[in-house]
Coordinates of C-alpha atoms and ligand atoms in Angstrom, one line a residue:
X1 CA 0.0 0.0 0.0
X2 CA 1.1 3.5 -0.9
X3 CA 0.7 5.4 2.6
X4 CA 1.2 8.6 0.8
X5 CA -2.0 8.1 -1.2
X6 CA -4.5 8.0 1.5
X7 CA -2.8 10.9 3.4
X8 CA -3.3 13.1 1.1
X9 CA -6.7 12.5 0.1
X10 CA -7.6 13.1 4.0
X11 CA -5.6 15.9 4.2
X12 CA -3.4 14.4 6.9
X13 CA -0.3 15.0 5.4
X14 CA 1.0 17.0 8.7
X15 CA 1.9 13.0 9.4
X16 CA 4.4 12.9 7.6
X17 CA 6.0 15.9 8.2
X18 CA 8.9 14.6 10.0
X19 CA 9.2 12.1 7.4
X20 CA 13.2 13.1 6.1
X21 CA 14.5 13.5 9.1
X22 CA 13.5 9.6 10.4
X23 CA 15.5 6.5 10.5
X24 CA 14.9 3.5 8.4
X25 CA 13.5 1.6 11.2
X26 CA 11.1 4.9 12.4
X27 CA 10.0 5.3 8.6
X28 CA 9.0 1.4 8.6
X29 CA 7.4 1.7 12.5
X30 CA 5.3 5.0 10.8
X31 CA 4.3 3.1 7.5
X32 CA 3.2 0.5 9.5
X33 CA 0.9 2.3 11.9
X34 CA -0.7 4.1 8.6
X35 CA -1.4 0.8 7.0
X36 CA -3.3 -0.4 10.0
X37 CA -5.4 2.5 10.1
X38 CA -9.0 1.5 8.0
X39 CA -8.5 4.4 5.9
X40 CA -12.2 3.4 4.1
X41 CA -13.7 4.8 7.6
X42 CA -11.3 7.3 8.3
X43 CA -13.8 10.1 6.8
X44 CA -16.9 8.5 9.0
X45 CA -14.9 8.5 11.9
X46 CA -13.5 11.6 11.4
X47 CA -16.8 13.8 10.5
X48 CA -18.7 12.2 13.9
X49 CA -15.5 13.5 16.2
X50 CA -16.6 17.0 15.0
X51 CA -20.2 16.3 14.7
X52 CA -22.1 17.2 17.6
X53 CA -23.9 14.0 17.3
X54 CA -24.1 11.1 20.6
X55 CA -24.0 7.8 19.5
X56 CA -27.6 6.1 19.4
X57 CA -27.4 2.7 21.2
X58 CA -29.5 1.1 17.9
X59 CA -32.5 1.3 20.3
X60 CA -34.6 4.6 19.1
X61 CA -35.1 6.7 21.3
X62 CA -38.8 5.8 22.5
X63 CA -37.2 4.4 25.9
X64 CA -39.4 2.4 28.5
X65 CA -37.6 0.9 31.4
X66 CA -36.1 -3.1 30.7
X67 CA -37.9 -5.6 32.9
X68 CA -36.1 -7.8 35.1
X69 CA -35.4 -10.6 37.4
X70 CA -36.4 -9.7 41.0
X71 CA -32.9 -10.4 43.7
X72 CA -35.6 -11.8 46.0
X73 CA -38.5 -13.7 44.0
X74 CA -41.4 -13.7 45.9
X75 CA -43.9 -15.8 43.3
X76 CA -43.6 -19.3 43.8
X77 CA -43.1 -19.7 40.4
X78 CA -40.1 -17.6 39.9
X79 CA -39.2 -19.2 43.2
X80 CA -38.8 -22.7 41.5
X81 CA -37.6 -21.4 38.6
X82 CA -34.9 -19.8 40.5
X83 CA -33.7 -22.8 42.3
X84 CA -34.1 -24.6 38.4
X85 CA -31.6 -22.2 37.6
X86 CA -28.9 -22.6 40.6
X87 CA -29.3 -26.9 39.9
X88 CA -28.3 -26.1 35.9
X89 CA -25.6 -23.2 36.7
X90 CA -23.4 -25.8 39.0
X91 CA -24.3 -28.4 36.9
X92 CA -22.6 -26.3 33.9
X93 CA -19.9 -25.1 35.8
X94 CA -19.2 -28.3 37.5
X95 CA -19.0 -30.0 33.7
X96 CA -16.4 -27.0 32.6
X97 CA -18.6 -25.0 30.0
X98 CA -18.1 -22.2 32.1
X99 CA -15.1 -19.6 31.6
X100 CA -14.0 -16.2 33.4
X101 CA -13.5 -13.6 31.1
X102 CA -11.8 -10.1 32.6
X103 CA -11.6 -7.1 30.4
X104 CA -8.0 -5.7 31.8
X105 CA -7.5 -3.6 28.5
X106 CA -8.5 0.1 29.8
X107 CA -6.0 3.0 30.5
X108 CA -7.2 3.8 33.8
X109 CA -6.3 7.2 33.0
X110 CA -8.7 8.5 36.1
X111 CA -7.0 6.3 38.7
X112 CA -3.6 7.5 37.7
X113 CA -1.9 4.2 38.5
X114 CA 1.5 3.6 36.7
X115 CA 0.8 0.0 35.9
X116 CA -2.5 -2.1 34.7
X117 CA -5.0 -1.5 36.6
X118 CA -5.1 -5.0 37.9
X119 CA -1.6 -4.8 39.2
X120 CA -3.5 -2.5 42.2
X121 CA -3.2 -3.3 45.8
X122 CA -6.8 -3.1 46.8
X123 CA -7.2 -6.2 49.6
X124 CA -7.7 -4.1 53.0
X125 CA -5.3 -6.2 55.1
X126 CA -3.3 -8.0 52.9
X127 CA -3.1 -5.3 49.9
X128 CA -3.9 -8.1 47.2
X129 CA -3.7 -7.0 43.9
X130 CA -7.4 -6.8 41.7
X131 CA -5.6 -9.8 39.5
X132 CA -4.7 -11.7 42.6
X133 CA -8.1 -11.5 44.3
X134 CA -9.2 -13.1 40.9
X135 CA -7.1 -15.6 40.6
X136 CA -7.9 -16.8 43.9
X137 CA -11.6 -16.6 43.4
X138 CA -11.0 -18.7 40.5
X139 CA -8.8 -21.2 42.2
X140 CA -11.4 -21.4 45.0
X141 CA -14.5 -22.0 42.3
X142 CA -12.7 -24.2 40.4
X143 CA -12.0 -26.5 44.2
X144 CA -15.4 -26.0 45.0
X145 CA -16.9 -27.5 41.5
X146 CA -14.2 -29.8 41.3
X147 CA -13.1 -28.5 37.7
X148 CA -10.7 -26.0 36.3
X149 CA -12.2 -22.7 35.4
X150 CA -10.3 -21.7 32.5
X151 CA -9.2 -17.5 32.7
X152 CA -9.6 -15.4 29.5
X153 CA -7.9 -11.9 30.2
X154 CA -7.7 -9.2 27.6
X155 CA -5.3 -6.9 27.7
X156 CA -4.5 -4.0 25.3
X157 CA -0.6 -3.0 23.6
X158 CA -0.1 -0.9 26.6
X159 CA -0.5 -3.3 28.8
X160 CA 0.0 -6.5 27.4
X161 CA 3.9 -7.4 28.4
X162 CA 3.7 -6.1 31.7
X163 CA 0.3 -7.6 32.4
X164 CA 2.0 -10.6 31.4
X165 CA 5.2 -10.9 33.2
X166 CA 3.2 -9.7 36.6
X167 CA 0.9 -12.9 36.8
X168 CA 3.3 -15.2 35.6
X169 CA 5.9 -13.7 38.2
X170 CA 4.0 -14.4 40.6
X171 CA 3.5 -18.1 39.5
X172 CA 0.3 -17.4 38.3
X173 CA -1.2 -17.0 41.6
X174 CA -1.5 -21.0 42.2
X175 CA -3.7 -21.6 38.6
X176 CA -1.7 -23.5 36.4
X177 CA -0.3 -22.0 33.6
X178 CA -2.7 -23.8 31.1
X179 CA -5.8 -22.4 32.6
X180 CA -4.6 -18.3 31.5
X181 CA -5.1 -17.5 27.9
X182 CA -4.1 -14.0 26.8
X183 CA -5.8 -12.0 24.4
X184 CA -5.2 -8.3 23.2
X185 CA -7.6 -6.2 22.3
X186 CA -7.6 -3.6 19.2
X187 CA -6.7 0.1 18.8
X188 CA -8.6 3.1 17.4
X189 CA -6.4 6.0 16.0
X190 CA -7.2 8.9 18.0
X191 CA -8.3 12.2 16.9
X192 CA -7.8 16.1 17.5
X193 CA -10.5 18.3 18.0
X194 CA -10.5 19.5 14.1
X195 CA -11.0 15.5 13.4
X196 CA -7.0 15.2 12.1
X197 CA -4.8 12.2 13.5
X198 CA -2.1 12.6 16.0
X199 CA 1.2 12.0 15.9
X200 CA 2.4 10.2 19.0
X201 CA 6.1 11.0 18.2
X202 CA 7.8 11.7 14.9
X203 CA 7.1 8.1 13.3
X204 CA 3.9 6.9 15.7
X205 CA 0.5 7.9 15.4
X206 CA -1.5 8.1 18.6
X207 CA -3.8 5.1 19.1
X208 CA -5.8 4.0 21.9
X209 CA -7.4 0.7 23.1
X210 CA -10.9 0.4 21.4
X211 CA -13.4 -0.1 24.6
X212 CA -14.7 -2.9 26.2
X213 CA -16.6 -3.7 23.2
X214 CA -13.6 -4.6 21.5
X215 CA -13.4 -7.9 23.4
X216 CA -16.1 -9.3 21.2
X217 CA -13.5 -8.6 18.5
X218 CA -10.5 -9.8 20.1
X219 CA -11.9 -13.1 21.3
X220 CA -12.4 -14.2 17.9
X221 CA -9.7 -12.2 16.4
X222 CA -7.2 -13.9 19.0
X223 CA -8.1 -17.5 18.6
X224 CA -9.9 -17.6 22.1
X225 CA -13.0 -18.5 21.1
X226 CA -11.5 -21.0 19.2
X227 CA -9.9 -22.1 22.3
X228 CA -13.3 -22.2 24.3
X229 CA -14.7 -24.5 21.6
X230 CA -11.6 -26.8 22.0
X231 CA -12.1 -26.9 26.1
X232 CA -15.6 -27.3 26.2
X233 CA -16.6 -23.4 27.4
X234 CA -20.0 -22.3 26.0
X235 CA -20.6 -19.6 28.2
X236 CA -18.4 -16.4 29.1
X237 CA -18.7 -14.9 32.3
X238 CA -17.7 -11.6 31.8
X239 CA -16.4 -8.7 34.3
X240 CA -13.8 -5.5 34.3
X241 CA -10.8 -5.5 36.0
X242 CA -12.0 -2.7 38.4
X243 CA -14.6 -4.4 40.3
X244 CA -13.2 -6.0 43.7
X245 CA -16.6 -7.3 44.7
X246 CA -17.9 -9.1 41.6
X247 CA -19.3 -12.5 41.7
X248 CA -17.3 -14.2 39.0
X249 CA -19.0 -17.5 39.1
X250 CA -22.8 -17.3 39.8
X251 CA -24.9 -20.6 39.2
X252 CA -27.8 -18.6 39.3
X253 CA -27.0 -16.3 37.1
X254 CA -25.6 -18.3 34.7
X255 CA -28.5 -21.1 34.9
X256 CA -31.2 -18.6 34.5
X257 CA -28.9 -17.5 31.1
X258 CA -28.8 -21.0 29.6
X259 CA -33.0 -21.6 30.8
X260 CA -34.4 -18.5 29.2
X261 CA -32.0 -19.2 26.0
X262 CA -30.6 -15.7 26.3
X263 CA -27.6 -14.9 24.1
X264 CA -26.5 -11.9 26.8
X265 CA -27.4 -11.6 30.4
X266 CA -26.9 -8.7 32.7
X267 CA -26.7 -8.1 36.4
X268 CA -28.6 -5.0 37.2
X269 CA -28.4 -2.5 40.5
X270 CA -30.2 0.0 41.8
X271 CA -29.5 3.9 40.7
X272 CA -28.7 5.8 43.9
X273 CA -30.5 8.5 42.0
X274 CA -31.3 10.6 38.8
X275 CA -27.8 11.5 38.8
X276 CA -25.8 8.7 39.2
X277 CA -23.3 8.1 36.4
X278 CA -24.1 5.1 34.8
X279 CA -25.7 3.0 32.1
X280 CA -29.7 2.0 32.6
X281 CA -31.6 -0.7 31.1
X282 CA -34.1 0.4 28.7
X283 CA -36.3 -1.0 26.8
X284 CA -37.3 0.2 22.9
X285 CA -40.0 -1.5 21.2
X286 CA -38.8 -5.5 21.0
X287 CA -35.1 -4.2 22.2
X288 CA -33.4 -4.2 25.5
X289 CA -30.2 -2.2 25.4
X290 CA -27.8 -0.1 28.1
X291 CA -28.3 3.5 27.4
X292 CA -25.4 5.8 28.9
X293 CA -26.4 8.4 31.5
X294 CA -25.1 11.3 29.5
X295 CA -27.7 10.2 26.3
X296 CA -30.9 9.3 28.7
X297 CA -33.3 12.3 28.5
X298 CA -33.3 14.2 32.0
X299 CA -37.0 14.4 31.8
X300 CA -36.7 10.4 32.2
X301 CA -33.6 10.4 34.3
X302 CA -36.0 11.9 37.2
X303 CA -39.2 9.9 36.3
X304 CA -40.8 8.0 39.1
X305 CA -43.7 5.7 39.9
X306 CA -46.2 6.0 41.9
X307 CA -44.5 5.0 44.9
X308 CA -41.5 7.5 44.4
X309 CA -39.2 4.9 43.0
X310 CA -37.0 6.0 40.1
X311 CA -38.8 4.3 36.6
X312 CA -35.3 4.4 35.4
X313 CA -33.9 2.7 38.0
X314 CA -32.0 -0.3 36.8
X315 CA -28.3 0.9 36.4
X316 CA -25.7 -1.2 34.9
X317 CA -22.4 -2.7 36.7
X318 CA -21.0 -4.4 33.6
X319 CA -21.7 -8.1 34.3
X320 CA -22.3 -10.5 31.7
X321 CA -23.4 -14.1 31.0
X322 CA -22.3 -14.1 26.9
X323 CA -23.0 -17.2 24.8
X324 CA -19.8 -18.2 23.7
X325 CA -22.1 -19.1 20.0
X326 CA -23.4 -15.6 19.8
X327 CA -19.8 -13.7 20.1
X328 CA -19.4 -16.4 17.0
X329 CA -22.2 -14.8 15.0
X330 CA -21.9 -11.9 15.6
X331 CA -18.5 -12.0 14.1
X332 CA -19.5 -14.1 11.2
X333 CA -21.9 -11.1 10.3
X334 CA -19.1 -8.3 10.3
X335 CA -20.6 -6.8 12.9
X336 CA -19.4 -3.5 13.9
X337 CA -20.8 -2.2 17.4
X338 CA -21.3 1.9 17.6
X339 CA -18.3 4.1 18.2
X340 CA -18.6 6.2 21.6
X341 CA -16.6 9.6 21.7
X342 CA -14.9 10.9 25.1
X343 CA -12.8 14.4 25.3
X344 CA -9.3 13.4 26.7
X345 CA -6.0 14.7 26.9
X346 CA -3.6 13.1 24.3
X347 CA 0.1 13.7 24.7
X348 CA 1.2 14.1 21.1
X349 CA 3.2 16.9 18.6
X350 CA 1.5 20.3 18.3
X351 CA 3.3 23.3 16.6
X352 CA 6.5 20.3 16.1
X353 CA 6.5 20.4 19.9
X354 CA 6.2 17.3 21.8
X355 CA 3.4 17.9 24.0
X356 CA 3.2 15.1 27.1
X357 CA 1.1 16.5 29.4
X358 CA -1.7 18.6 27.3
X359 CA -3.4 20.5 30.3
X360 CA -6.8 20.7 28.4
X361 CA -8.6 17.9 26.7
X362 CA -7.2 17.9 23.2
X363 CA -8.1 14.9 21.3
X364 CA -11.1 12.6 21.2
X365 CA -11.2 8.6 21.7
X366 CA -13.5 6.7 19.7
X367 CA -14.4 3.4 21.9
X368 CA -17.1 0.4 21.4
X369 CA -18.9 -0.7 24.7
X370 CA -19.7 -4.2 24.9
X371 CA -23.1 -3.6 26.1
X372 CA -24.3 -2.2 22.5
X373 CA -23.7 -6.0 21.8
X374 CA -27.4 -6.3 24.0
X375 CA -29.6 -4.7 20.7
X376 CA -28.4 -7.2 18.6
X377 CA -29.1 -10.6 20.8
X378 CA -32.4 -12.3 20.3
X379 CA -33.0 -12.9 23.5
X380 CA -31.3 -11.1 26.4
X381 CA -32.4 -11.2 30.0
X382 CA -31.0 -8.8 33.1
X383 CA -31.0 -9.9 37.0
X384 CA -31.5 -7.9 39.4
X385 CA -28.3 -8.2 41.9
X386 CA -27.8 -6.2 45.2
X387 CA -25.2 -3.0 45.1
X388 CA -23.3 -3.5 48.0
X389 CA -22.6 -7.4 47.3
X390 CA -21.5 -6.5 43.6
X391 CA -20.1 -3.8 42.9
X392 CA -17.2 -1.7 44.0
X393 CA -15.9 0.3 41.4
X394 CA -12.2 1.4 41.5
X395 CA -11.9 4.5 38.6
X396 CA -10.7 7.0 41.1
X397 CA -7.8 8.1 42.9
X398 CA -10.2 9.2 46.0
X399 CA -13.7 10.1 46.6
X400 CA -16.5 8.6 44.8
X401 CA -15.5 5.1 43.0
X402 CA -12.0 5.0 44.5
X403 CA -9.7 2.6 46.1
X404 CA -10.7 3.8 49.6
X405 CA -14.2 3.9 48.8
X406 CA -13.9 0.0 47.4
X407 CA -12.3 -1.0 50.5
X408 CA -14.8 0.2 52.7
X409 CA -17.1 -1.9 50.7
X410 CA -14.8 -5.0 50.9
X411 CA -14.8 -4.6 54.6
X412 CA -18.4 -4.2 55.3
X413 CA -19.4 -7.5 53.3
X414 CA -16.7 -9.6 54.6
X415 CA -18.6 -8.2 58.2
X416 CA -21.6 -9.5 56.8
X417 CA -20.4 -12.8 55.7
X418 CA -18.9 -13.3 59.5
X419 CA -22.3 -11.7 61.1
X420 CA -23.9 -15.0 59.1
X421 CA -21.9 -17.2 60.8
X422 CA -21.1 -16.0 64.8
X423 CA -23.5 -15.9 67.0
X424 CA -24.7 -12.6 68.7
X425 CA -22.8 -13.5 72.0
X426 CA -19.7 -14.4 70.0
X427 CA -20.3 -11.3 68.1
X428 CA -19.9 -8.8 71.4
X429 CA -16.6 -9.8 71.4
X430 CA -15.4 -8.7 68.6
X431 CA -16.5 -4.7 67.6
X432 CA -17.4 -5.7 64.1
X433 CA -19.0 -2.2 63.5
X434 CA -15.5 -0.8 63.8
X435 CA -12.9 -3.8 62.6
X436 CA -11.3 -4.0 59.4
X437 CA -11.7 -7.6 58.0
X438 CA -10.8 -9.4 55.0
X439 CA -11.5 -12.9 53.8
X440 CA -9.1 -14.7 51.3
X441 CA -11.0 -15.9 48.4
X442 CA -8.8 -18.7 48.2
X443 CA -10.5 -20.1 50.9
X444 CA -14.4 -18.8 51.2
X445 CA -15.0 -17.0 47.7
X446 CA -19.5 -16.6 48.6
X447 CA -21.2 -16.0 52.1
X448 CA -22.7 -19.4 51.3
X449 CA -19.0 -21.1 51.3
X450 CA -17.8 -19.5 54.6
X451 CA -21.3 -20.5 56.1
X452 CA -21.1 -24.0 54.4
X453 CA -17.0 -24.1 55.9
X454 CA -18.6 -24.6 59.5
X455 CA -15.5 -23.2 60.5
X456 CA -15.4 -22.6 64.3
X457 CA -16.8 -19.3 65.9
X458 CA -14.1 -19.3 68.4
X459 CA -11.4 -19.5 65.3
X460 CA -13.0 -16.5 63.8
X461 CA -12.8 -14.5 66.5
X462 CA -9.2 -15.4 67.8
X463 CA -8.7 -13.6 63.8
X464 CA -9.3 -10.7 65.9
X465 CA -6.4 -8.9 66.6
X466 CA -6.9 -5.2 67.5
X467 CA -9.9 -5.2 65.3
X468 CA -7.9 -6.3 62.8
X469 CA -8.5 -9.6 61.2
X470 CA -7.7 -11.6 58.3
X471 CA -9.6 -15.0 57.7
X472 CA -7.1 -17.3 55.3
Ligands
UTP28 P1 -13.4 2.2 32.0 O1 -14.4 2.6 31.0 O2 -13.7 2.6 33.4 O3 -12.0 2.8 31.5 O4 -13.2 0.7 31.9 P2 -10.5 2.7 32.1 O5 -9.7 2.7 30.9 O6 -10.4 1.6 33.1 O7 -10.4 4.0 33.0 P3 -10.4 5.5 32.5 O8 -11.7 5.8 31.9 O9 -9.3 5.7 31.6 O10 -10.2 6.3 33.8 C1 -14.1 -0.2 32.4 C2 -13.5 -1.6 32.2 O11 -13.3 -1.9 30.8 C3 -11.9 -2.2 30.6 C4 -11.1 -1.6 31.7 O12 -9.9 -2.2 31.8 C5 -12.1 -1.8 32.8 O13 -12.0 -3.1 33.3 N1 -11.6 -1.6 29.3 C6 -11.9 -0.3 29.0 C7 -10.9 -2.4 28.4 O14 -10.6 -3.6 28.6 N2 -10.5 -1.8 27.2 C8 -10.8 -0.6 26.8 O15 -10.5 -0.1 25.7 C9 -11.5 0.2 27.8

């Protein structure tokens, strides 16, 4: 491919402006990152980074809310359905169809972290990393259901090596080596504000990773899926690497998937209110879809029923039962999910300076989110699942959604899980209210594991040391 050619129809010949002065080995690293570029989009791409226009979710705009599957049934039907579903999730974990799937791929450019995100003490005793606390959740599912979860983990270029040698430096964290399978997600060129590329340095162009919804990509792209046909997996459970608190292995969640024949299932939580940040359910015509908070109408953010309760009130906490089959067809179909836009600050050359630390927002990402993936299902289903057991994001350095505010929540559910299991005498002994606990995965990874351990009250307490205490 001539690079020059396509440069100078889209006027981006400022790319090349450093051109003479590169080495051989810089001219072929810049010639290489032009050819990867889809140039037959560039002009789409380009036109909606200027464009005023929000991406539309392929649901209309007519929303309603999305129904969904009570936490707490309270119809005998949905009752037995409910315990249906538990009997065929452990039944499909138990026969290996069931995979983890992390998305690990994100800059984490809010938390400020110099490493993947995942390489982040977070534990509140024992400062585990997020991929640690995995691994052992996965080693302690995998024991439980006498099988051997496999882990997919998708990483992006920037992340990839390091990613890499941190897991297996630390001997995979007791899985065995077999069990990890690597992918790496794709890139988007990024884009300046008058919708030109970037130069990164002299012979790079700026790219970033290309969203979450790039995993649906990269798992076929990579060969994983490939690999989940070989080992048996039919089902993905899917989470992000910033969630501490996230059931990785649900039987019921996963049964009530395979029993409804959905092709994507999501956990849902409640909105704290109208102004939360975060994806809802809706519902448009046939379609159920995640609409971000920034394109739900504020008219509907602040809706309520008769009873006060938000109508929109189902947020999102990025969980996911996927159908292994339906990542497959939506690939064979050349799918192609909508692009989001976010304002960021991209280091880059302006004015033939090297700018690394643009104090404004100068560029624009384009990135896919894996839950416009939910339009094109047949069927889709959403659970409801409870906030404080689920989700604890980390995107901040402190604050709202931070590590500090994740710990807390670590610490008050492992204080639930032990309030299930001492009695109230036992209890007095210890001042839960004010002790920081933490439970190794490795060992109890539910509530319903520590309560079915029958491990000795008197054990737990002597844990207690200065209200400090760690249960291995
Ligand atoms: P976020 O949307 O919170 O992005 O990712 P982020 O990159 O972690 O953080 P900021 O926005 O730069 O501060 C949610 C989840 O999706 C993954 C992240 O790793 C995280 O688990 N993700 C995000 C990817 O795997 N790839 C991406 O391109 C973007």
């Amino acid at each position: 491919m001539d690079i020059r050619s396509p440069v100078k129809k889209y006027n981006q010949e400022h790319l090349l402006r450093f051109w003479d002065e590169l080495s051989d080995d810089q001219k072929s690293s810049l010639t290489h990152d032009l050819e990867t570029i889809n140039w037959d989009r560039f002009e789409e791409w380009s036109n909606y980074c200027v464009s005023a226009d929000l991406t539309t979710p392929g649901l209309g705009d007519e929303f309603q809310p999305a129904p969904y599957y009570p936490v707490d049934p309270t119809d005998s039907e949905l009752k037995k359905l409910y315990a249906q579903a538990i009997n065929k999730g452990k039944e499909l974990i138990r026969a290996g169809k069931v995979a983890a799937f992390t998305v690990a791929g994100g800059q984490g450019t809010r938390l400020g972290f110099d490493h993947p995100k995942g390489m982040l003490p977070i534990s509140p005793i024992k400062n585990k990393s997020l991929f640690q606390l995995f691994a052992e959740s996965i080693l302690r599912f995998s024991e439980l259901y006498g099988t051997k979860i496999r882990w997919y983990i998708m990483t992006s270029d920037e992340n990839d090596e390091e990613t890499k040698d941190y897991i297996r430096k630390c001997k995979n964290f007791g899985l065995e080596e077999d069990q990890i399978y690597f992918l790496v997600q794709g890139k988007m060129p990024a884009f300046d504000l008058n919708g030109n590329l970037i130069l990164k340095s002299k012979w790079q162009i700026a790219k970033a990773p290309d969203g979450h919804g790039g995993s649906l990509n990269a798992l076929k792209l990579s060969g994983a899926l490939a690999d989940m046909e070989q080992n048996g997996v039919d089902y993905i459970s899917y989470f992000q690497i910033d969630n501490p608190l996230v059931t990785i292995i649900d039987p019921l969640f996963i049964g009530l998937h395979v029993l409804t024949q959905s092709d994507m299932s999501s956990k849902s939580i409640p909105k704290t209110g109208p102004e939360e940040k975060m994806g809802v359910f809706c519902k448009s015509g046939e379609k159920v879809g995640i609409v971000e908070y920034s394109d739900l109408p504020d008219e509907l953010a602040v809706k309520t029923d008769k009873n006060g309760k938000l109508k929109f009130i189902s947020g999102s906490p990025a969980i996911h039962i996927i159908d292994r089959n339906f990542v497959e067809r939506l690939n064979q179909n050349k799918f192609q999910l909508p692009y989001h836009k976010a304002l960021k600050k991209i280091p880059g050359i302006t004015n033939l300076e090297m700018e690394n630390a643009p104090d404004q927002p100068n560029g624009i990402k384009l990135e896919t989110f894996v839950f416009d993936a939910l339009p094109l299902t047949n069927k889709t289903i959403i659970l409801e699942s409870v906030r404080d057991q689920e989700f604890a994001p980390v995107k901040n350095k402190s604050g709202v959604d931070s590590v500090d505010s994740a710990r807390q929540m670590m610490i008050a559910e492992h204080v639930r899980w032990i309030n299930a299991i001492i009695p109230p005498e036992q209890a007095e002994s210890v001042d839960l209210k004010n002790s920081t606990v933490e439970i190794s995965p490795k060992f109890y990874v539910t509530i319903d594991d520590l309560i079915n351990s029958n491990i000795a009250d008197e054990k737990i307490v002597e844990s207690f040391k200065d209200n400090v205490a760690y249960i291995p």
